[in-house]
mmCIF file of C-alpha atoms in Angstrom:
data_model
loop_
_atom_site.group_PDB
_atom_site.id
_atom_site.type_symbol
_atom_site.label_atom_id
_atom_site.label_comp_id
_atom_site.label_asym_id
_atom_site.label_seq_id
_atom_site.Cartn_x
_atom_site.Cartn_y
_atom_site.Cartn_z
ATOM 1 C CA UNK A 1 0.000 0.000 0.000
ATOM 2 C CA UNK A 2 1.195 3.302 -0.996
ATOM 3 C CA UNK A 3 2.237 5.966 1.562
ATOM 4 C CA UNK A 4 -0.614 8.328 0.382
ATOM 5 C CA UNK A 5 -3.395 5.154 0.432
ATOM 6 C CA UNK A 6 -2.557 4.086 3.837
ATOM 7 C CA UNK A 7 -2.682 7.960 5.179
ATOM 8 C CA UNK A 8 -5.664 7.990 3.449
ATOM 9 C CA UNK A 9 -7.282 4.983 5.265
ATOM 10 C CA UNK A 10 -5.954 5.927 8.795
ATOM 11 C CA UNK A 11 -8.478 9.523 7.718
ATOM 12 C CA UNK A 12 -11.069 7.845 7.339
ATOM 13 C CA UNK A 13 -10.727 5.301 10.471
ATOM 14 C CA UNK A 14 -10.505 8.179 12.468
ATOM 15 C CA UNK A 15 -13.902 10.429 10.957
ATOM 16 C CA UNK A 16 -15.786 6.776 11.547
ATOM 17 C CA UNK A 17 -14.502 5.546 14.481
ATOM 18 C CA UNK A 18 -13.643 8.556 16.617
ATOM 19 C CA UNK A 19 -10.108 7.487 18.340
ATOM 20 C CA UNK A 20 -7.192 5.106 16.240
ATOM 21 C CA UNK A 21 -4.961 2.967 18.371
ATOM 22 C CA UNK A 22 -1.614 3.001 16.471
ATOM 23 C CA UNK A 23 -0.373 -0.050 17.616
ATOM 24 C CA UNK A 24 -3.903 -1.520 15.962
ATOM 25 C CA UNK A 25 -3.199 0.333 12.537
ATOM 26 C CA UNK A 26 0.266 -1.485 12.412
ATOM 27 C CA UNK A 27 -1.143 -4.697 12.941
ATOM 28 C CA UNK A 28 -4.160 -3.649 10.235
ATOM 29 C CA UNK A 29 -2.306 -2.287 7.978
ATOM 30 C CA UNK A 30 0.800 -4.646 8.035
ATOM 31 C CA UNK A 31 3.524 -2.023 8.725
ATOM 32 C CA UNK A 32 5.804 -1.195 11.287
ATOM 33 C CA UNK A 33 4.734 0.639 14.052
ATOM 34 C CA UNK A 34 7.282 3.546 13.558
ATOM 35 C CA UNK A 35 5.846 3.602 9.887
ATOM 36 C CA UNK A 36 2.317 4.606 11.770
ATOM 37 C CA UNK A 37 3.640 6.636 13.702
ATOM 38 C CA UNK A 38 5.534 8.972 11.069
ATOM 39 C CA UNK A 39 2.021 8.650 9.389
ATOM 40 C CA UNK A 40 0.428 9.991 12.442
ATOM 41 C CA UNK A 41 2.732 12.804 13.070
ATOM 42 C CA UNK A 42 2.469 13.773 9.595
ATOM 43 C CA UNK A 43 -1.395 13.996 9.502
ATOM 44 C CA UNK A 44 -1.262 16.163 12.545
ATOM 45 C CA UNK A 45 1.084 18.371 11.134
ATOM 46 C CA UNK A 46 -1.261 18.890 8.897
ATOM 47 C CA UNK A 47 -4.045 19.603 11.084
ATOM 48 C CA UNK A 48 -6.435 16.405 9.916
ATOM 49 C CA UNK A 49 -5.991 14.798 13.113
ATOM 50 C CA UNK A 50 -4.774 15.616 16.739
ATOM 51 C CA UNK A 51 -2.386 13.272 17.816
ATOM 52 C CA UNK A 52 -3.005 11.752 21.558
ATOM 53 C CA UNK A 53 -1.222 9.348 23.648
ATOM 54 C CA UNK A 54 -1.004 5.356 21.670
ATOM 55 C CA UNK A 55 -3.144 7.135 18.449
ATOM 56 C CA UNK A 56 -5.180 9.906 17.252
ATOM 57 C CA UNK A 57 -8.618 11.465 17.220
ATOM 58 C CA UNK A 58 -10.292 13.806 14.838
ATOM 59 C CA UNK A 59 -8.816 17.426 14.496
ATOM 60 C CA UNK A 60 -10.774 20.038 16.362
ATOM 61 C CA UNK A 61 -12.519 21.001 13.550
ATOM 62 C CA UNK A 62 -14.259 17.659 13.093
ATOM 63 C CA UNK A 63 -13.779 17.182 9.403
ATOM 64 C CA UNK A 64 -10.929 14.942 8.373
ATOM 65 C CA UNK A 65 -9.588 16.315 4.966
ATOM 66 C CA UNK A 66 -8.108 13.983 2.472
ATOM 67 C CA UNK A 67 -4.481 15.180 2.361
ATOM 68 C CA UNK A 68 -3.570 17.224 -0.673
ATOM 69 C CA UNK A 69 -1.264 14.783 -2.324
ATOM 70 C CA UNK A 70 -4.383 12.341 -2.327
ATOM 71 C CA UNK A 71 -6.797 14.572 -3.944
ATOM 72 C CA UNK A 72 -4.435 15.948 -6.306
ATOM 73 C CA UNK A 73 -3.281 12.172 -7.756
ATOM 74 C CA UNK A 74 -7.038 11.271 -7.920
ATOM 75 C CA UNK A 75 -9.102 11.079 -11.474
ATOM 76 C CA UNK A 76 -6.750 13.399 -13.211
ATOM 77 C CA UNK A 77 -8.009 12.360 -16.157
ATOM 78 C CA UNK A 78 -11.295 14.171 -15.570
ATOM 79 C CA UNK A 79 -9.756 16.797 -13.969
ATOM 80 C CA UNK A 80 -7.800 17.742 -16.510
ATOM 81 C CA UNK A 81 -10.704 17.195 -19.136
ATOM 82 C CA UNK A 82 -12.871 19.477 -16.728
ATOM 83 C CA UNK A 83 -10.318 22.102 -16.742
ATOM 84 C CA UNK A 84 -9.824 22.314 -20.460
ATOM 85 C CA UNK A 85 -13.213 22.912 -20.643
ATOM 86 C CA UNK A 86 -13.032 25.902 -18.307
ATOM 87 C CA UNK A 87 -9.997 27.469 -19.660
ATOM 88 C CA UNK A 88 -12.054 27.748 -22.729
ATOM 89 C CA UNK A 89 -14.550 29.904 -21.006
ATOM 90 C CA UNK A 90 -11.607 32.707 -20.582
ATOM 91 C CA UNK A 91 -10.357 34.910 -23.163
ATOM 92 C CA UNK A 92 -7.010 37.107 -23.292
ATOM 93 C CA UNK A 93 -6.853 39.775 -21.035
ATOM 94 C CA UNK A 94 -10.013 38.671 -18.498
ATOM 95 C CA UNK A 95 -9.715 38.021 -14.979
ATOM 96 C CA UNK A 96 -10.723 35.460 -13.089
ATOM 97 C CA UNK A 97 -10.225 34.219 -9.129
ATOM 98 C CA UNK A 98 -9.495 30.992 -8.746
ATOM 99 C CA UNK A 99 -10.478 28.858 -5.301
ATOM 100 C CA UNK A 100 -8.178 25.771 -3.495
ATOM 101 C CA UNK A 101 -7.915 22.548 -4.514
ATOM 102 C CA UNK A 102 -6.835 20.221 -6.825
ATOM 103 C CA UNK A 103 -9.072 20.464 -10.106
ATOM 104 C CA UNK A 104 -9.148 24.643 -10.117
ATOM 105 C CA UNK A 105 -5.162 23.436 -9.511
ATOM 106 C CA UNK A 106 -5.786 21.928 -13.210
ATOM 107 C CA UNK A 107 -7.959 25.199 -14.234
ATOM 108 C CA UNK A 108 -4.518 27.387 -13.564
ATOM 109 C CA UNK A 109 -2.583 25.155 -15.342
ATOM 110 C CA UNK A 110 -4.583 25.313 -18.200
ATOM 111 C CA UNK A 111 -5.089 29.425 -18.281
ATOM 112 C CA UNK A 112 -1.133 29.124 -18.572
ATOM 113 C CA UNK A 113 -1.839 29.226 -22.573
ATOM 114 C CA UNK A 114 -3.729 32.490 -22.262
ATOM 115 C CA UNK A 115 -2.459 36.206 -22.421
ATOM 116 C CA UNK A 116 -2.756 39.136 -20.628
ATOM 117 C CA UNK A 117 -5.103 37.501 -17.206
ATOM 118 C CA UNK A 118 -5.170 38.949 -14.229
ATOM 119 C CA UNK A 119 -5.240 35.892 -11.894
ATOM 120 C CA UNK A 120 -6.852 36.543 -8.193
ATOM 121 C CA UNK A 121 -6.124 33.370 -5.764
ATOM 122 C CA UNK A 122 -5.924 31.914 -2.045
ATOM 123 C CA UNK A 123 -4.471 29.089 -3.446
ATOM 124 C CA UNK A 124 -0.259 28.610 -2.403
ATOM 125 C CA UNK A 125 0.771 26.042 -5.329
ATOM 126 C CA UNK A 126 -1.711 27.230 -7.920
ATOM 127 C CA UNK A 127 0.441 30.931 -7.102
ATOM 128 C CA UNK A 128 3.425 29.501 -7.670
ATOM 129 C CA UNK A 129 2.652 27.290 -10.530
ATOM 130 C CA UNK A 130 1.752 30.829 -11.860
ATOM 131 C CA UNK A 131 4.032 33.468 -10.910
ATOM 132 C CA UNK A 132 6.428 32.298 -13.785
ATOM 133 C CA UNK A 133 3.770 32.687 -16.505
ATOM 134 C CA UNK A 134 4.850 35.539 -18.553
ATOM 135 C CA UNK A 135 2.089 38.338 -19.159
ATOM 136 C CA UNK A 136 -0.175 37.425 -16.408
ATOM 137 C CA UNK A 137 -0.861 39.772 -13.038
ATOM 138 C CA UNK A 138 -1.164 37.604 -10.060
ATOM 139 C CA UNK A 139 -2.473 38.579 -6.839
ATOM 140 C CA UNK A 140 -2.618 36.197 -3.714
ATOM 141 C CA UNK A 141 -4.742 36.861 -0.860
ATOM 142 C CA UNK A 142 -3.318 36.970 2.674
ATOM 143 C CA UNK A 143 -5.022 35.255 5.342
ATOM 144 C CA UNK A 144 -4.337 32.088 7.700
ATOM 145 C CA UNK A 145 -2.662 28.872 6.313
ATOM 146 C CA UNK A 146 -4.906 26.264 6.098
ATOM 147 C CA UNK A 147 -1.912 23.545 5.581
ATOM 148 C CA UNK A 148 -4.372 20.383 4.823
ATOM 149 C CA UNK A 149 -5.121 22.430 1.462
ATOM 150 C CA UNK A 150 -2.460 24.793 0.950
ATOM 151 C CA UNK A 151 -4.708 27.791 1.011
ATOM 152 C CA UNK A 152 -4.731 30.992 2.892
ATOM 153 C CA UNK A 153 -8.222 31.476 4.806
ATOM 154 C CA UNK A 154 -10.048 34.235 7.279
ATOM 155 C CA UNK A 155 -10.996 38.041 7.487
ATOM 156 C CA UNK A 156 -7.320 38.986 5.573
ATOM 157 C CA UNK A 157 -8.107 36.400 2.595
ATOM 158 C CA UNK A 158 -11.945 37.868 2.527
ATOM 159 C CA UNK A 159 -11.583 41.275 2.897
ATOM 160 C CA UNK A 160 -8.544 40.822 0.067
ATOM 161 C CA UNK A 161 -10.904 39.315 -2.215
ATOM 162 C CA UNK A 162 -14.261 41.363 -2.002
ATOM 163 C CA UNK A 163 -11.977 44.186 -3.033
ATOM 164 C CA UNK A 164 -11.559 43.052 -6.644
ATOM 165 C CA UNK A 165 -14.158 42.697 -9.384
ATOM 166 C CA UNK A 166 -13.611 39.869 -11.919
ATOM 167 C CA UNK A 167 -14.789 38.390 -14.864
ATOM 168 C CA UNK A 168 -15.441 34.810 -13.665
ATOM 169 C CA UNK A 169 -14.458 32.999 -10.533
ATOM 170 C CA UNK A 170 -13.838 29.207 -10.521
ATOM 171 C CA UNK A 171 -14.549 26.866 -7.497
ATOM 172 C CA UNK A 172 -13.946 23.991 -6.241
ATOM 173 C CA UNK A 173 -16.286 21.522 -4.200
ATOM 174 C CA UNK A 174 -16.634 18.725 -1.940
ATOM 175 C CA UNK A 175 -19.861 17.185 -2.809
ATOM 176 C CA UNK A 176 -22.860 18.454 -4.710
ATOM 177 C CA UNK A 177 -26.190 17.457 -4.767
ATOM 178 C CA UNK A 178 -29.666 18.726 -6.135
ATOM 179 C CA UNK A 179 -31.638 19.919 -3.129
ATOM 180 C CA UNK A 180 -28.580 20.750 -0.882
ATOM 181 C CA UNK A 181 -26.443 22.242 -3.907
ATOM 182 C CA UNK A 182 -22.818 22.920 -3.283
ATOM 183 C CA UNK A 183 -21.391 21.693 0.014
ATOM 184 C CA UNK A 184 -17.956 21.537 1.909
ATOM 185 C CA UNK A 185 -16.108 19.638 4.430
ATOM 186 C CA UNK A 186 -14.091 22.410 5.469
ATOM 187 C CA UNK A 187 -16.551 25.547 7.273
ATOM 188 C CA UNK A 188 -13.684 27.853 7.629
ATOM 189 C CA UNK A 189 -13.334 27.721 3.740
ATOM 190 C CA UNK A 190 -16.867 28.695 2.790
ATOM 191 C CA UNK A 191 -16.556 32.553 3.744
ATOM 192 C CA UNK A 192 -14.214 32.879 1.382
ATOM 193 C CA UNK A 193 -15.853 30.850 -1.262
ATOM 194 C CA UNK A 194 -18.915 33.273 -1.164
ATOM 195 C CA UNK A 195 -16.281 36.263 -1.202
ATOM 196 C CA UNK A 196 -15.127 34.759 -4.462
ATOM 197 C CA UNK A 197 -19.100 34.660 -5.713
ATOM 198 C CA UNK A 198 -19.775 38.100 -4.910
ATOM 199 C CA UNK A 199 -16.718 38.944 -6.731
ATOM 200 C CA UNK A 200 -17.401 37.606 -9.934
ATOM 201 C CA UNK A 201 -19.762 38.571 -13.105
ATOM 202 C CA UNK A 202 -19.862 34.882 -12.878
ATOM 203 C CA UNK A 203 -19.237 31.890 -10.835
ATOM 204 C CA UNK A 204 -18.275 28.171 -12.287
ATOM 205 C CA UNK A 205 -17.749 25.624 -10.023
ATOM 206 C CA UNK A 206 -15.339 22.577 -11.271
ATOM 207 C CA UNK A 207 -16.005 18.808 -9.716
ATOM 208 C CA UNK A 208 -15.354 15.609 -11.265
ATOM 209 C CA UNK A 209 -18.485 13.398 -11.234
ATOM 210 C CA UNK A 210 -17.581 11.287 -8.238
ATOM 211 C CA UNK A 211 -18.686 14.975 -6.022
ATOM 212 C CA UNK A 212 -22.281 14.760 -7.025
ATOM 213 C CA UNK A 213 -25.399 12.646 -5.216
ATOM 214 C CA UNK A 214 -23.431 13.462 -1.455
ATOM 215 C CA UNK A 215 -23.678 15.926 0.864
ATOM 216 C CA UNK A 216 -21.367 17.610 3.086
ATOM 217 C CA UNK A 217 -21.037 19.417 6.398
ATOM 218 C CA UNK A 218 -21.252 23.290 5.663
ATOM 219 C CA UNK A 219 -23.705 24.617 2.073
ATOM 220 C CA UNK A 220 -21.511 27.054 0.459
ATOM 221 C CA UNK A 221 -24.112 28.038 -2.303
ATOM 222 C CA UNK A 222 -27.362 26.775 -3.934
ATOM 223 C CA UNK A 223 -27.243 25.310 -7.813
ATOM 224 C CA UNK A 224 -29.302 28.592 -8.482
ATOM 225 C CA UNK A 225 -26.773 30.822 -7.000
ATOM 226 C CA UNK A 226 -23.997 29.716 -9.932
ATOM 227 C CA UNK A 227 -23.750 30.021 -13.653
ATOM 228 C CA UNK A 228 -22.216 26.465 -14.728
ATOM 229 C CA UNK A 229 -21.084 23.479 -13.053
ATOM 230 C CA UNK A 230 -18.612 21.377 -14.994
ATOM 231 C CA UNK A 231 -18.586 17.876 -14.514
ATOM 232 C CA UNK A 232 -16.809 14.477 -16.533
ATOM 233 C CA UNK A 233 -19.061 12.201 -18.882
ATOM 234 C CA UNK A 234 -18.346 9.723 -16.225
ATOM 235 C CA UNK A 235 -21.392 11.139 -14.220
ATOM 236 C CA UNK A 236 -24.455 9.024 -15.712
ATOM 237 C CA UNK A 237 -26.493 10.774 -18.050
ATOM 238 C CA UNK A 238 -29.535 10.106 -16.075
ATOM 239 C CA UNK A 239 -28.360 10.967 -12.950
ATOM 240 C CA UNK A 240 -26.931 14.472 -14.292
ATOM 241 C CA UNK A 241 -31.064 15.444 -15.752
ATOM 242 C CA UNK A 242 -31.808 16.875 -12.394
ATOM 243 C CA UNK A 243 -29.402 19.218 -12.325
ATOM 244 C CA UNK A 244 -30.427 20.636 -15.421
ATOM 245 C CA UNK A 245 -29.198 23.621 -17.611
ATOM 246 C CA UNK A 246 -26.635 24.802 -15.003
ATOM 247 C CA UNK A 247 -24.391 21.174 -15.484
ATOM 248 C CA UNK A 248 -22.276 20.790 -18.247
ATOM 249 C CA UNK A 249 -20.553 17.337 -18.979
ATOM 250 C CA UNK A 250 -17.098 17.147 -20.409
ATOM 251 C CA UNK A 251 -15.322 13.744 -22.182
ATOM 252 C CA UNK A 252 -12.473 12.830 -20.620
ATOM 253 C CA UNK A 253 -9.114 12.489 -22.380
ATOM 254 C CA UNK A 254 -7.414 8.680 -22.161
ATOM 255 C CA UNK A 255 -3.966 10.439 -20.965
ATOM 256 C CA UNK A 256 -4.183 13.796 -18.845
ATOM 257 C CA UNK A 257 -1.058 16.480 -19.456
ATOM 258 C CA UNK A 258 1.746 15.950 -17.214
ATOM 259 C CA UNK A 259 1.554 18.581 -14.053
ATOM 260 C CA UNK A 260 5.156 20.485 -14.142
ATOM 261 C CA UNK A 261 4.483 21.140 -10.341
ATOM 262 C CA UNK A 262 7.668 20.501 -8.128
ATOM 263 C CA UNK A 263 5.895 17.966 -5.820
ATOM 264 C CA UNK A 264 5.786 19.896 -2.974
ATOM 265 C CA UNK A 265 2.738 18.551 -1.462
ATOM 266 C CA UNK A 266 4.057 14.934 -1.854
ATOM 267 C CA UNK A 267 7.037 16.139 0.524
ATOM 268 C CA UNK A 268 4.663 16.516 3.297
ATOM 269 C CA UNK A 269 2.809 13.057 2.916
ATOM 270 C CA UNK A 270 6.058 10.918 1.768
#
C-alpha cells in the first residue's frame, strides 16, 4: 500500500470511528509501528488529526480532509478534461479568481496558454505554478494557512478578495447534490468561497463526477446561485437530468497532461 493510500485509510478510520490505536493500525495495515507513527505525526502536522497518547482522534474542527497529495493524484483524467473545458470559457486579457484545490489546480494550469489575465487566488501552489507565466498579473490573498489544502483562509483572505471585481471565478467543491447544492467539508473555507461569488460577473464551479449525489457538512451556495457546473461524462447521463441547464458534462481524455508542479505537497505526505 502506498504511503498516500494508507494515510488515506488511517483519515477515514478516524472520521468513523472517533479514536485510532496506532499499535492496531500497524497490525491492520501490516507495517511497522514507527511507519504509523511517522504517518500519524504527519497527519497532525497537517491539522487532519490531533495526535493523543497510543493514536489519534479527529482534528478540532471535526472534518478529516483527504491530504492534498491524495486529492491531487485522484481522477486526473477528468480533472484535466474538466479544466480544459473551463480554460475555454476565458479569453485574453479577463480576470478570473481561482479557489483551493486540486481540479481549479488543473484550471490554472490550463489558463497558462492564455495572455494578458489577471489571476486573483488563495491558493499557495496554484500561485506559484503561476508566478512564472509571462504576461499574467497575479495577486494572492493573505489570510491564515490552512496547511491540509495549501490555502490561505479568514478576514485577511476575505476582505482581500471582495476588493476586486472579476470576470469569472472558478470553485472547487466537496460534494454536490440537487436539493442541498454545493457543500464543503471544510466551514472555515466557505466565507471565502462566497467572497469569491460576490466577486465575480460569474461563478463556475469545477467537480469531477464522483462529487455529485453526497452531501457535506457546511452549504456554500445553492445550484441557483452559480452560472455552470462542470462535470466528466463519467457522471451518468440520467443521474446528471436533475441538475439541469446549469451542469455541463465534459469527455475525458485517455492520458491527462503531465503537471510540471515541483511535488511539494508529496514532501509533506512521503
Amino acid at each position: 500500500m502506498l504511503t498516500s493510500q494508507r494515510r488515506r485509510e488511517i483519515l477515514r478510520r478516524v472520521a468513523e470511528e472517533g479514536y485510532v490505536e496506532a499499535r492496531a493500525l500497524a497490525g491492520d495495515l501490516a507495517v511497522d509501528p514507527s511507519t504509523i507513527r511517522r504517518d500519524l505525526d504527519a497527519l497532525a502536522r497537517a491539522r487532519q488529526i490531533t495526535r493523543v497518547r497510543g493514536g489519534a482522534r479527529p482534528a478540532p474542527s471535526g472534518a478529516a480532509d483527504v491530504p492534498y497529495v491524495v486529492k491531487q493524484q485522484e481522477r486526473l483524467h477528468a480533472k484535466t478534461a474538466i479544466a480544459q473545458a473551463a480554460a475555454e470559457l476565458v479569453a485574453d486579457g479577463m480576470s478570473v479568481v481561482l479557489d483551493s484545490g486540486s481540479t481549479i489546480y488543473q484550471v490554472g494550469l490550463a489558463l497558462r496558454e492564455r495572455r494578458g489575465l489577471t489571476v486573483v487566488t488563495n491558493d499557495l501552489r496554484t500561485a506559484k505554478m503561476l508566478a512564472t507565466v509571462p504576461d499574467m498579473r497575479l495577486l494572492v490573498s493573505g489570510g491564515e494557512l490552512l496547511g491540509s489544502v495549501y490555502s490561505l483562509v479568514g478576514h485577511a483572505a476575505e476582505t482581500f478578495v471582495r476588493d476586486v471585481a472579476v470576470d469569472m471565478a472558478f470553485l472547487g467543491a466537496d460534494a454536490i447534490e440537487v436539493a442541498a447544492g454545493i457543500t464543503n467539508t471544510n466551514s472555515l473555507e466557505v466565507p471565502l468561497k462566497r467572497a469569491m461569488m460576490e466577486s465575480a460577473g460569474r461563478t463556475v464551479v469545477c467537480a469531477d463526477s464522483s462529487k455529485f449525489g453526497r452531501r457535506a457538512l457546511v452549504k456554500v451556495a445553492a445550484l441557483d446561485e452559480v452560472g455552470l457546473v462542470l462535470t466528466d461524462t463519467e457522471l451518468p447521463e440520467g443521474e446528471a437530468g436533475p441538475y439541469g441547464g446549469v451542469l455541463r458534462r465534459v469527455p475525458v481524455a485517455e492520458t491527462p497532461a503531465p503537471d510540471p508542479g515541483d511535488g511539494d505537497a508529496e514532501a509533506v505526505f512521503a
